[in-house]
PDB file of C-alpha atoms in Angstrom:
ATOM      1  CA  UNK A   1      -7.179 -13.052  18.262  1.00 85.00           C
ATOM      2  CA  UNK A   2      -8.983 -10.876  15.738  1.00 93.00           C
ATOM      3  CA  UNK A   3     -12.117 -12.704  14.502  1.00 96.00           C
ATOM      4  CA  UNK A   4     -10.632 -13.009  10.975  1.00 97.00           C
ATOM      5  CA  UNK A   5      -7.422 -14.532  12.368  1.00 97.00           C
ATOM      6  CA  UNK A   6      -9.353 -16.903  14.625  1.00 97.00           C
ATOM      7  CA  UNK A   7     -11.471 -18.134  11.727  1.00 97.00           C
ATOM      8  CA  UNK A   8      -8.391 -18.592   9.529  1.00 97.00           C
ATOM      9  CA  UNK A   9      -6.690 -20.586  12.250  1.00 96.00           C
ATOM     10  CA  UNK A  10      -9.749 -22.775  12.809  1.00 96.00           C
ATOM     11  CA  UNK A  11      -9.901 -23.490   9.053  1.00 96.00           C
ATOM     12  CA  UNK A  12      -6.177 -24.267   8.730  1.00 96.00           C
ATOM     13  CA  UNK A  13      -4.910 -27.870   8.590  1.00 95.00           C
ATOM     14  CA  UNK A  14      -2.823 -28.907  11.563  1.00 92.00           C
ATOM     15  CA  UNK A  15       0.137 -30.054   9.454  1.00 91.00           C
ATOM     16  CA  UNK A  16       2.108 -28.130   6.845  1.00 96.00           C
ATOM     17  CA  UNK A  17       5.539 -28.416   5.264  1.00 96.00           C
ATOM     18  CA  UNK A  18       5.885 -24.670   4.638  1.00 97.00           C
ATOM     19  CA  UNK A  19       3.508 -21.830   5.529  1.00 98.00           C
ATOM     20  CA  UNK A  20       3.093 -18.386   3.989  1.00 98.00           C
ATOM     21  CA  UNK A  21       1.478 -15.704   6.158  1.00 98.00           C
ATOM     22  CA  UNK A  22       0.156 -12.770   4.118  1.00 98.00           C
ATOM     23  CA  UNK A  23      -0.745  -9.428   5.709  1.00 97.00           C
ATOM     24  CA  UNK A  24      -1.647 -11.200   8.962  1.00 97.00           C
ATOM     25  CA  UNK A  25       1.149 -10.595  11.517  1.00 97.00           C
ATOM     26  CA  UNK A  26      -0.910 -11.872  14.451  1.00 96.00           C
ATOM     27  CA  UNK A  27      -0.984 -15.361  12.885  1.00 97.00           C
ATOM     28  CA  UNK A  28       2.790 -15.753  12.823  1.00 97.00           C
ATOM     29  CA  UNK A  29       3.031 -17.438  16.225  1.00 95.00           C
ATOM     30  CA  UNK A  30       0.342 -19.972  15.308  1.00 95.00           C
ATOM     31  CA  UNK A  31       1.987 -20.642  11.938  1.00 96.00           C
ATOM     32  CA  UNK A  32       5.279 -21.437  13.656  1.00 96.00           C
ATOM     33  CA  UNK A  33       3.502 -24.204  15.545  1.00 94.00           C
ATOM     34  CA  UNK A  34       2.672 -25.835  12.183  1.00 95.00           C
ATOM     35  CA  UNK A  35       6.040 -25.663  10.453  1.00 96.00           C
ATOM     36  CA  UNK A  36       9.650 -24.593  10.853  1.00 95.00           C
ATOM     37  CA  UNK A  37       9.430 -23.011   7.393  1.00 97.00           C
ATOM     38  CA  UNK A  38       7.283 -19.893   7.879  1.00 98.00           C
ATOM     39  CA  UNK A  39       7.514 -17.044   5.351  1.00 98.00           C
ATOM     40  CA  UNK A  40       5.799 -13.775   6.145  1.00 98.00           C
ATOM     41  CA  UNK A  41       4.984 -11.033   3.661  1.00 97.00           C
ATOM     42  CA  UNK A  42       3.173  -7.858   4.655  1.00 97.00           C
ATOM     43  CA  UNK A  43       2.675  -4.975   2.254  1.00 96.00           C
ATOM     44  CA  UNK A  44       2.322  -2.451   5.084  1.00 95.00           C
ATOM     45  CA  UNK A  45       5.589  -1.493   6.807  1.00 96.00           C
ATOM     46  CA  UNK A  46       3.788  -1.209  10.146  1.00 95.00           C
ATOM     47  CA  UNK A  47       2.611  -4.830   9.923  1.00 96.00           C
ATOM     48  CA  UNK A  48       5.922  -6.124   8.587  1.00 97.00           C
ATOM     49  CA  UNK A  49       7.879  -4.641  11.479  1.00 95.00           C
ATOM     50  CA  UNK A  50       5.785  -6.525  14.004  1.00 96.00           C
ATOM     51  CA  UNK A  51       7.278  -9.736  12.588  1.00 97.00           C
ATOM     52  CA  UNK A  52      10.759 -11.162  13.388  1.00 96.00           C
ATOM     53  CA  UNK A  53      13.137 -10.057  10.660  1.00 95.00           C
ATOM     54  CA  UNK A  54      14.324 -13.594   9.892  1.00 96.00           C
ATOM     55  CA  UNK A  55      10.760 -14.583   8.892  1.00 97.00           C
ATOM     56  CA  UNK A  56      10.091 -11.641   6.551  1.00 97.00           C
ATOM     57  CA  UNK A  57      10.392 -12.344   2.824  1.00 97.00           C
ATOM     58  CA  UNK A  58       9.605 -10.593  -0.446  1.00 93.00           C
ATOM     59  CA  UNK A  59       6.911 -11.949  -2.796  1.00 93.00           C
ATOM     60  CA  UNK A  60       9.461 -13.759  -4.955  1.00 92.00           C
ATOM     61  CA  UNK A  61      10.330 -16.013  -2.004  1.00 96.00           C
ATOM     62  CA  UNK A  62       6.803 -17.305  -1.353  1.00 96.00           C
ATOM     63  CA  UNK A  63       6.673 -20.037  -4.002  1.00 94.00           C
ATOM     64  CA  UNK A  64       6.830 -23.621  -2.777  1.00 94.00           C
ATOM     65  CA  UNK A  65       4.649 -23.398   0.344  1.00 97.00           C
ATOM     66  CA  UNK A  66       1.786 -25.825   0.794  1.00 96.00           C
ATOM     67  CA  UNK A  67      -0.335 -23.559   3.031  1.00 98.00           C
ATOM     68  CA  UNK A  68      -1.027 -19.827   2.717  1.00 98.00           C
ATOM     69  CA  UNK A  69      -2.994 -17.923   5.358  1.00 98.00           C
ATOM     70  CA  UNK A  70      -3.828 -14.266   4.973  1.00 97.00           C
ATOM     71  CA  UNK A  71      -6.185 -11.333   5.024  1.00 97.00           C
ATOM     72  CA  UNK A  72      -7.771 -10.817   1.630  1.00 97.00           C
ATOM     73  CA  UNK A  73      -6.443  -7.578   0.121  1.00 95.00           C
ATOM     74  CA  UNK A  74      -8.749  -4.767  -0.912  1.00 91.00           C
ATOM     75  CA  UNK A  75      -7.484  -4.787  -4.501  1.00 93.00           C
ATOM     76  CA  UNK A  76      -8.232  -7.635  -6.905  1.00 95.00           C
ATOM     77  CA  UNK A  77      -4.895  -6.979  -8.605  1.00 95.00           C
ATOM     78  CA  UNK A  78      -3.155  -7.366  -5.241  1.00 96.00           C
ATOM     79  CA  UNK A  79      -4.892 -10.715  -4.763  1.00 96.00           C
ATOM     80  CA  UNK A  80      -3.872 -11.829  -8.256  1.00 95.00           C
ATOM     81  CA  UNK A  81      -0.238 -10.884  -7.594  1.00 95.00           C
ATOM     82  CA  UNK A  82      -0.224 -12.743  -4.271  1.00 95.00           C
ATOM     83  CA  UNK A  83      -1.617 -15.893  -5.857  1.00 95.00           C
ATOM     84  CA  UNK A  84       0.869 -15.737  -8.721  1.00 93.00           C
ATOM     85  CA  UNK A  85       3.717 -15.387  -6.210  1.00 94.00           C
ATOM     86  CA  UNK A  86       2.575 -18.488  -4.298  1.00 95.00           C
ATOM     87  CA  UNK A  87       3.162 -20.665  -7.354  1.00 90.00           C
ATOM     88  CA  UNK A  88       1.441 -23.931  -8.213  1.00 88.00           C
ATOM     89  CA  UNK A  89       2.681 -26.540  -5.736  1.00 91.00           C
ATOM     90  CA  UNK A  90       0.128 -29.368  -6.179  1.00 93.00           C
ATOM     91  CA  UNK A  91      -0.544 -29.525  -2.441  1.00 94.00           C
ATOM     92  CA  UNK A  92      -1.077 -25.784  -1.959  1.00 97.00           C
ATOM     93  CA  UNK A  93      -4.087 -24.641   0.076  1.00 98.00           C
ATOM     94  CA  UNK A  94      -4.911 -20.943   0.208  1.00 98.00           C
ATOM     95  CA  UNK A  95      -7.108 -19.510   2.976  1.00 98.00           C
ATOM     96  CA  UNK A  96      -8.018 -15.822   2.772  1.00 98.00           C
ATOM     97  CA  UNK A  97     -10.225 -14.113   5.342  1.00 98.00           C
ATOM     98  CA  UNK A  98     -12.145 -10.849   5.481  1.00 97.00           C
ATOM     99  CA  UNK A  99     -15.181  -9.159   6.947  1.00 96.00           C
ATOM    100  CA  UNK A 100     -18.246 -10.345   5.050  1.00 97.00           C
ATOM    101  CA  UNK A 101     -19.125  -6.791   4.003  1.00 95.00           C
ATOM    102  CA  UNK A 102     -15.761  -6.553   2.204  1.00 95.00           C
ATOM    103  CA  UNK A 103     -16.135  -9.792   0.222  1.00 96.00           C
ATOM    104  CA  UNK A 104     -17.354  -9.825  -3.354  1.00 94.00           C
ATOM    105  CA  UNK A 105     -17.841 -12.354  -6.151  1.00 95.00           C
ATOM    106  CA  UNK A 106     -14.905 -10.937  -8.085  1.00 97.00           C
ATOM    107  CA  UNK A 107     -12.565 -12.326  -5.411  1.00 97.00           C
ATOM    108  CA  UNK A 108     -13.900 -15.813  -6.154  1.00 97.00           C
ATOM    109  CA  UNK A 109     -13.299 -15.187  -9.857  1.00 96.00           C
ATOM    110  CA  UNK A 110      -9.653 -14.246  -9.236  1.00 96.00           C
ATOM    111  CA  UNK A 111      -9.162 -17.347  -7.091  1.00 97.00           C
ATOM    112  CA  UNK A 112     -10.792 -19.499  -9.762  1.00 96.00           C
ATOM    113  CA  UNK A 113      -8.208 -18.306 -12.309  1.00 94.00           C
ATOM    114  CA  UNK A 114      -5.502 -19.902 -10.137  1.00 95.00           C
ATOM    115  CA  UNK A 115      -7.231 -22.846  -8.423  1.00 96.00           C
ATOM    116  CA  UNK A 116      -9.496 -25.687  -9.482  1.00 96.00           C
ATOM    117  CA  UNK A 117     -11.522 -25.656  -6.241  1.00 97.00           C
ATOM    118  CA  UNK A 118     -12.839 -22.516  -4.544  1.00 98.00           C
ATOM    119  CA  UNK A 119     -15.266 -22.625  -1.600  1.00 97.00           C
ATOM    120  CA  UNK A 120     -16.303 -20.377   1.275  1.00 97.00           C
ATOM    121  CA  UNK A 121     -16.573 -21.089   4.977  1.00 96.00           C
ATOM    122  CA  UNK A 122     -19.655 -20.403   7.017  1.00 95.00           C
ATOM    123  CA  UNK A 123     -19.816 -16.869   8.367  1.00 94.00           C
ATOM    124  CA  UNK A 124     -18.831 -16.243  11.963  1.00 95.00           C
ATOM    125  CA  UNK A 125     -18.642 -12.934  13.842  1.00 95.00           C
ATOM    126  CA  UNK A 126     -19.335 -11.181  10.513  1.00 96.00           C
ATOM    127  CA  UNK A 127     -16.247 -12.805   8.939  1.00 97.00           C
ATOM    128  CA  UNK A 128     -15.743 -15.490   6.323  1.00 97.00           C
ATOM    129  CA  UNK A 129     -12.827 -17.394   4.783  1.00 98.00           C
ATOM    130  CA  UNK A 130     -12.426 -18.197   1.092  1.00 98.00           C
ATOM    131  CA  UNK A 131     -10.694 -21.554   0.547  1.00 98.00           C
ATOM    132  CA  UNK A 132      -8.783 -22.454  -2.614  1.00 98.00           C
ATOM    133  CA  UNK A 133      -7.194 -25.805  -3.443  1.00 97.00           C
ATOM    134  CA  UNK A 134      -5.781 -27.694  -6.448  1.00 96.00           C
ATOM    135  CA  UNK A 135      -3.627 -25.019  -8.138  1.00 95.00           C
ATOM    136  CA  UNK A 136      -3.990 -24.881 -11.905  1.00 93.00           C
ATOM    137  CA  UNK A 137      -0.911 -25.513 -14.062  1.00 85.00           C
ATOM    138  CA  UNK A 138       0.430 -22.886 -16.405  1.00 73.00           C
ATOM    139  CA  UNK A 139      -1.804 -19.986 -15.364  1.00 71.00           C
ATOM    140  CA  UNK A 140      -0.978 -17.090 -17.681  1.00 64.00           C
ATOM    141  CA  UNK A 141      -0.847 -14.023 -15.434  1.00 67.00           C
ATOM    142  CA  UNK A 142       0.965 -10.913 -16.718  1.00 69.00           C
ATOM    143  CA  UNK A 143       4.178 -10.234 -14.822  1.00 82.00           C
ATOM    144  CA  UNK A 144       4.348  -7.625 -12.086  1.00 88.00           C
ATOM    145  CA  UNK A 145       5.023  -4.761 -12.020  1.00 94.00           C
ATOM    146  CA  UNK A 146       2.882  -3.672 -14.975  1.00 95.00           C
ATOM    147  CA  UNK A 147       3.643  -0.496 -16.873  1.00 96.00           C
ATOM    148  CA  UNK A 148       1.711   2.114 -18.791  1.00 96.00           C
ATOM    149  CA  UNK A 149       2.747   5.263 -20.638  1.00 98.00           C
ATOM    150  CA  UNK A 150       0.962   8.445 -19.602  1.00 97.00           C
ATOM    151  CA  UNK A 151       0.988  10.439 -22.820  1.00 96.00           C
ATOM    152  CA  UNK A 152      -0.036  13.680 -21.114  1.00 95.00           C
ATOM    153  CA  UNK A 153       2.923  13.615 -18.731  1.00 97.00           C
ATOM    154  CA  UNK A 154       5.336  11.809 -21.016  1.00 97.00           C
ATOM    155  CA  UNK A 155       6.200   9.303 -18.288  1.00 98.00           C
ATOM    156  CA  UNK A 156       6.156   5.510 -18.074  1.00 98.00           C
ATOM    157  CA  UNK A 157       4.438   4.474 -14.828  1.00 98.00           C
ATOM    158  CA  UNK A 158       4.804   1.116 -13.081  1.00 98.00           C
ATOM    159  CA  UNK A 159       2.505  -0.557 -10.557  1.00 97.00           C
ATOM    160  CA  UNK A 160       2.267  -3.662  -8.435  1.00 96.00           C
ATOM    161  CA  UNK A 161      -1.088  -5.141  -7.506  1.00 95.00           C
ATOM    162  CA  UNK A 162      -1.506  -3.153  -4.290  1.00 94.00           C
ATOM    163  CA  UNK A 163      -0.076   0.118  -5.627  1.00 95.00           C
ATOM    164  CA  UNK A 164      -2.507   3.001  -5.113  1.00 89.00           C
ATOM    165  CA  UNK A 165      -3.999   4.031  -8.449  1.00 88.00           C
ATOM    166  CA  UNK A 166      -2.263   1.258 -10.381  1.00 94.00           C
ATOM    167  CA  UNK A 167      -0.178   2.546 -13.291  1.00 96.00           C
ATOM    168  CA  UNK A 168      -2.518   5.488 -13.833  1.00 96.00           C
ATOM    169  CA  UNK A 169      -2.554   9.021 -12.443  1.00 97.00           C
ATOM    170  CA  UNK A 170      -5.504   9.592 -10.116  1.00 94.00           C
ATOM    171  CA  UNK A 171      -7.459  12.823 -10.510  1.00 95.00           C
ATOM    172  CA  UNK A 172      -6.158  14.413  -7.326  1.00 95.00           C
ATOM    173  CA  UNK A 173      -2.518  13.824  -8.240  1.00 96.00           C
ATOM    174  CA  UNK A 174      -3.076  15.132 -11.775  1.00 97.00           C
ATOM    175  CA  UNK A 175      -4.603  18.316 -10.353  1.00 97.00           C
ATOM    176  CA  UNK A 176      -1.624  18.734  -8.014  1.00 97.00           C
ATOM    177  CA  UNK A 177       0.874  18.264 -10.847  1.00 97.00           C
ATOM    178  CA  UNK A 178      -0.824  20.963 -12.931  1.00 97.00           C
ATOM    179  CA  UNK A 179      -0.027  23.594 -10.271  1.00 97.00           C
ATOM    180  CA  UNK A 180       3.102  22.178  -8.626  1.00 97.00           C
ATOM    181  CA  UNK A 181       5.940  24.718  -8.452  1.00 96.00           C
ATOM    182  CA  UNK A 182       8.370  23.582  -5.774  1.00 96.00           C
ATOM    183  CA  UNK A 183      11.031  25.880  -4.338  1.00 91.00           C
ATOM    184  CA  UNK A 184      14.368  24.388  -3.274  1.00 94.00           C
ATOM    185  CA  UNK A 185      16.364  21.325  -4.230  1.00 96.00           C
ATOM    186  CA  UNK A 186      15.809  18.632  -1.587  1.00 98.00           C
ATOM    187  CA  UNK A 187      12.270  17.305  -1.978  1.00 98.00           C
ATOM    188  CA  UNK A 188      10.363  14.313  -0.599  1.00 98.00           C
ATOM    189  CA  UNK A 189       7.417  12.624  -2.314  1.00 98.00           C
ATOM    190  CA  UNK A 190       5.626  11.173   0.710  1.00 97.00           C
ATOM    191  CA  UNK A 191       3.099   8.431   0.001  1.00 95.00           C
ATOM    192  CA  UNK A 192       4.723   7.946  -3.381  1.00 96.00           C
ATOM    193  CA  UNK A 193       2.333   5.336  -4.851  1.00 96.00           C
ATOM    194  CA  UNK A 194       3.417   4.597  -8.417  1.00 97.00           C
ATOM    195  CA  UNK A 195       6.105   7.294  -8.274  1.00 98.00           C
ATOM    196  CA  UNK A 196       4.560   9.783 -10.686  1.00 98.00           C
ATOM    197  CA  UNK A 197       5.152  12.805  -8.418  1.00 98.00           C
ATOM    198  CA  UNK A 198       8.718  11.704  -7.664  1.00 98.00           C
ATOM    199  CA  UNK A 199       9.390  11.229 -11.382  1.00 98.00           C
ATOM    200  CA  UNK A 200       7.977  14.646 -12.270  1.00 98.00           C
ATOM    201  CA  UNK A 201      10.115  16.303  -9.572  1.00 98.00           C
ATOM    202  CA  UNK A 202      13.283  14.441 -10.600  1.00 98.00           C
ATOM    203  CA  UNK A 203      12.711  15.374 -14.230  1.00 97.00           C
ATOM    204  CA  UNK A 204      12.524  19.029 -13.151  1.00 96.00           C
ATOM    205  CA  UNK A 205      16.000  18.811 -11.619  1.00 96.00           C
ATOM    206  CA  UNK A 206      15.200  18.357  -7.920  1.00 98.00           C
ATOM    207  CA  UNK A 207      17.068  15.955  -5.643  1.00 98.00           C
ATOM    208  CA  UNK A 208      14.201  13.613  -4.841  1.00 98.00           C
ATOM    209  CA  UNK A 209      13.483  11.172  -2.065  1.00 98.00           C
ATOM    210  CA  UNK A 210      10.308   9.074  -2.086  1.00 98.00           C
ATOM    211  CA  UNK A 211       8.719   7.111   0.721  1.00 97.00           C
ATOM    212  CA  UNK A 212       5.637   5.001   1.251  1.00 96.00           C
ATOM    213  CA  UNK A 213       4.340   2.662   3.939  1.00 95.00           C
ATOM    214  CA  UNK A 214       3.368   0.184   1.190  1.00 96.00           C
ATOM    215  CA  UNK A 215       5.993  -2.236  -0.187  1.00 96.00           C
ATOM    216  CA  UNK A 216       4.069  -2.309  -3.475  1.00 96.00           C
ATOM    217  CA  UNK A 217       4.334   1.468  -3.785  1.00 97.00           C
ATOM    218  CA  UNK A 218       8.051   1.493  -3.011  1.00 97.00           C
ATOM    219  CA  UNK A 219       8.777  -1.228  -5.570  1.00 97.00           C
ATOM    220  CA  UNK A 220       6.587   0.543  -8.146  1.00 98.00           C
ATOM    221  CA  UNK A 221       8.297   3.903  -7.596  1.00 98.00           C
ATOM    222  CA  UNK A 222      11.720   2.302  -8.104  1.00 98.00           C
ATOM    223  CA  UNK A 223      10.451   0.727 -11.323  1.00 98.00           C
ATOM    224  CA  UNK A 224       8.958   4.025 -12.524  1.00 98.00           C
ATOM    225  CA  UNK A 225      12.211   5.882 -11.871  1.00 98.00           C
ATOM    226  CA  UNK A 226      14.212   3.204 -13.718  1.00 98.00           C
ATOM    227  CA  UNK A 227      11.797   3.167 -16.673  1.00 98.00           C
ATOM    228  CA  UNK A 228      12.260   6.924 -17.134  1.00 98.00           C
ATOM    229  CA  UNK A 229      16.000   7.001 -16.485  1.00 98.00           C
ATOM    230  CA  UNK A 230      15.569   9.141 -13.371  1.00 98.00           C
ATOM    231  CA  UNK A 231      17.341   9.130 -10.015  1.00 98.00           C
ATOM    232  CA  UNK A 232      15.061   8.818  -6.970  1.00 98.00           C
ATOM    233  CA  UNK A 233      16.107   7.669  -3.486  1.00 98.00           C
ATOM    234  CA  UNK A 234      13.196   5.436  -2.420  1.00 98.00           C
ATOM    235  CA  UNK A 235      12.578   4.116   1.101  1.00 97.00           C
ATOM    236  CA  UNK A 236       9.964   1.891   2.742  1.00 97.00           C
ATOM    237  CA  UNK A 237       8.851   3.467   6.002  1.00 95.00           C
ATOM    238  CA  UNK A 238       6.218   5.083   8.175  1.00 94.00           C
ATOM    239  CA  UNK A 239       5.686   8.808   7.750  1.00 93.00           C
ATOM    240  CA  UNK A 240       8.753  10.987   8.308  1.00 96.00           C
ATOM    241  CA  UNK A 241      10.323   8.746  10.965  1.00 94.00           C
ATOM    242  CA  UNK A 242      14.099   8.625  10.753  1.00 94.00           C
ATOM    243  CA  UNK A 243      14.484  11.612   8.429  1.00 96.00           C
ATOM    244  CA  UNK A 244      16.949  14.209   9.788  1.00 97.00           C
ATOM    245  CA  UNK A 245      15.710  17.515  11.157  1.00 97.00           C
ATOM    246  CA  UNK A 246      15.790  20.487   8.764  1.00 97.00           C
ATOM    247  CA  UNK A 247      16.826  18.237   5.870  1.00 97.00           C
ATOM    248  CA  UNK A 248      14.157  19.076   3.263  1.00 98.00           C
ATOM    249  CA  UNK A 249      13.169  22.129   1.284  1.00 98.00           C
ATOM    250  CA  UNK A 250       9.779  20.663   0.408  1.00 98.00           C
ATOM    251  CA  UNK A 251       7.419  17.747   0.923  1.00 98.00           C
ATOM    252  CA  UNK A 252       4.873  16.894  -1.755  1.00 98.00           C
ATOM    253  CA  UNK A 253       2.108  14.498  -0.787  1.00 96.00           C
ATOM    254  CA  UNK A 254      -1.174  12.944  -1.784  1.00 94.00           C
ATOM    255  CA  UNK A 255      -1.637  11.315   1.625  1.00 88.00           C
ATOM    256  CA  UNK A 256      -3.975   8.427   2.415  1.00 74.00           C
ATOM    257  CA  UNK A 257      -7.025   8.601   4.620  1.00 60.00           C
ATOM    258  CA  UNK A 258      -7.615   4.838   4.539  1.00 49.00           C
ATOM    259  CA  UNK A 259      -5.716   1.855   5.868  1.00 54.00           C
ATOM    260  CA  UNK A 260      -6.966  -1.171   4.004  1.00 53.00           C
ATOM    261  CA  UNK A 261     -10.753  -1.079   4.183  1.00 48.00           C
ATOM    262  CA  UNK A 262     -10.867   1.306   7.164  1.00 51.00           C
ATOM    263  CA  UNK A 263     -10.838   5.108   7.147  1.00 56.00           C
ATOM    264  CA  UNK A 264      -7.878   6.374   9.111  1.00 62.00           C
ATOM    265  CA  UNK A 265      -6.344   9.866   9.156  1.00 72.00           C
ATOM    266  CA  UNK A 266      -4.249   9.723  12.343  1.00 84.00           C
ATOM    267  CA  UNK A 267      -0.952   8.941  10.589  1.00 84.00           C
ATOM    268  CA  UNK A 268      -1.419  11.743   8.056  1.00 89.00           C
ATOM    269  CA  UNK A 269      -2.216  14.293  10.775  1.00 91.00           C
ATOM    270  CA  UNK A 270       0.852  13.162  12.739  1.00 92.00           C
ATOM    271  CA  UNK A 271       2.920  13.687   9.579  1.00 92.00           C
ATOM    272  CA  UNK A 272       1.638  17.275   9.283  1.00 93.00           C
ATOM    273  CA  UNK A 273       2.977  17.910  12.789  1.00 94.00           C
ATOM    274  CA  UNK A 274       6.314  16.162  12.184  1.00 95.00           C
ATOM    275  CA  UNK A 275       6.850  18.130   8.957  1.00 96.00           C
ATOM    276  CA  UNK A 276       7.798  21.122  11.113  1.00 95.00           C
ATOM    277  CA  UNK A 277      10.830  19.115  12.296  1.00 97.00           C
ATOM    278  CA  UNK A 278      11.961  17.871   8.885  1.00 97.00           C
ATOM    279  CA  UNK A 279      11.419  21.001   6.782  1.00 98.00           C
ATOM    280  CA  UNK A 280      13.981  23.790   6.744  1.00 97.00           C
ATOM    281  CA  UNK A 281      12.805  27.295   7.784  1.00 95.00           C
ATOM    282  CA  UNK A 282      10.492  28.529   5.051  1.00 95.00           C
ATOM    283  CA  UNK A 283      10.130  25.002   3.658  1.00 97.00           C
ATOM    284  CA  UNK A 284       6.991  24.014   1.781  1.00 97.00           C
ATOM    285  CA  UNK A 285       4.420  21.267   2.119  1.00 97.00           C
ATOM    286  CA  UNK A 286       2.316  20.744  -1.005  1.00 98.00           C
ATOM    287  CA  UNK A 287      -0.761  18.621  -0.329  1.00 97.00           C
ATOM    288  CA  UNK A 288      -3.748  17.378  -2.323  1.00 96.00           C
ATOM    289  CA  UNK A 289      -6.713  15.837  -0.545  1.00 94.00           C
ATOM    290  CA  UNK A 290     -10.416  15.132  -0.860  1.00 92.00           C
ATOM    291  CA  UNK A 291     -12.210  18.446  -0.443  1.00 92.00           C
ATOM    292  CA  UNK A 292     -14.509  17.190   2.318  1.00 90.00           C
ATOM    293  CA  UNK A 293     -11.541  16.616   4.653  1.00 89.00           C
ATOM    294  CA  UNK A 294     -10.723  19.416   7.151  1.00 90.00           C
ATOM    295  CA  UNK A 295      -7.017  19.210   6.439  1.00 91.00           C
ATOM    296  CA  UNK A 296      -6.433  22.829   5.428  1.00 94.00           C
ATOM    297  CA  UNK A 297      -7.181  23.978   8.969  1.00 94.00           C
ATOM    298  CA  UNK A 298      -5.088  21.119  10.388  1.00 94.00           C
ATOM    299  CA  UNK A 299      -2.101  22.156   8.254  1.00 95.00           C
ATOM    300  CA  UNK A 300      -2.543  25.768   9.362  1.00 95.00           C
ATOM    301  CA  UNK A 301      -2.632  24.747  13.008  1.00 94.00           C
ATOM    302  CA  UNK A 302       0.112  22.103  12.970  1.00 95.00           C
ATOM    303  CA  UNK A 303       2.651  23.488  10.487  1.00 95.00           C
ATOM    304  CA  UNK A 304       2.157  27.085   9.395  1.00 96.00           C
ATOM    305  CA  UNK A 305       0.431  29.500   7.016  1.00 97.00           C
ATOM    306  CA  UNK A 306      -1.594  27.539   4.469  1.00 97.00           C
ATOM    307  CA  UNK A 307      -3.067  28.910   1.273  1.00 97.00           C
ATOM    308  CA  UNK A 308      -5.474  27.393  -1.195  1.00 97.00           C
ATOM    309  CA  UNK A 309      -3.722  26.779  -4.530  1.00 98.00           C
ATOM    310  CA  UNK A 310      -6.689  25.315  -6.421  1.00 97.00           C
ATOM    311  CA  UNK A 311      -9.864  23.349  -5.841  1.00 95.00           C
ATOM    312  CA  UNK A 312     -12.424  21.476  -7.888  1.00 93.00           C
ATOM    313  CA  UNK A 313     -15.569  19.531  -6.950  1.00 91.00           C
ATOM    314  CA  UNK A 314     -13.555  16.680  -5.496  1.00 94.00           C
ATOM    315  CA  UNK A 315     -10.015  17.779  -4.617  1.00 96.00           C
ATOM    316  CA  UNK A 316      -8.188  20.603  -2.872  1.00 97.00           C
ATOM    317  CA  UNK A 317      -4.519  21.544  -3.359  1.00 98.00           C
ATOM    318  CA  UNK A 318      -2.818  23.571  -0.617  1.00 97.00           C
ATOM    319  CA  UNK A 319       0.628  25.030  -0.035  1.00 98.00           C
ATOM    320  CA  UNK A 320       1.831  25.356   3.558  1.00 97.00           C
ATOM    321  CA  UNK A 321       4.967  27.246   4.570  1.00 97.00           C
ATOM    322  CA  UNK A 322       6.748  26.144   7.696  1.00 93.00           C
ATOM    323  CA  UNK A 323       6.115  28.818  10.311  1.00 80.00           C
TER     324      UNK A 323
END
């Protein structure tokens, strides 16, 4: 067991009527020993698909459990949305674990908005669990997803708690959109976040697909498309897996280089390689990334000729043509 999972399990009561497991797929087997009613929600597709399908639920199906075990999310908004989804069953106990270096007082503050009792376990193997009991009645938490109008783009953007960038446009994406000029009709927004790139492409007349490994991003992109009256085919998945060969004229992406708290570029680099399969001859890959990353040379090596479109102090935009 991972040290966080082991500490969560040691802190958990040995009886429960219904158990929610949040972003912690390795705890599912232990949870099933506590109750026949186990509901698992993972934001990351890769975690979710390690769990039996009959146990996977969406956030709206979490309410009514009396025990919730999970890894504390990186985002405070994601934590708030999780807690709101759990409801206010009087017997509910929430146990959230993390590495000590990733804990902060603001997490306690979010928990205290939902529970009358918030404590912390002793640290062990550089991990700690935050405990919350006695749910508060009638907590007024704004509904998710939340929306915001971007006046500069003329788009309404939606976001769930764990959606990258929330309902705002991050600086890298805004830079990309200023220069984006996609050739062809069939376009994929990969790593779609709040759906702003997909919405901009659909508004320009492209046939748009959008995909993200995050459930929160997928749900937000669907909400953004609906709010703007646009048609976008959105899927929850990992990279380009399952997409037909030579099916796209272009891929547009602001790809991640983190997974949760950890830096991780392997999946993005694998996507650069797989793009050669999915793009049609002469197809384009538009990419924005932090300028310190060596991704321009990786795109050149893995996919084809890559030119610098624009660059500022923080971000680089490139255009790669399938070789």
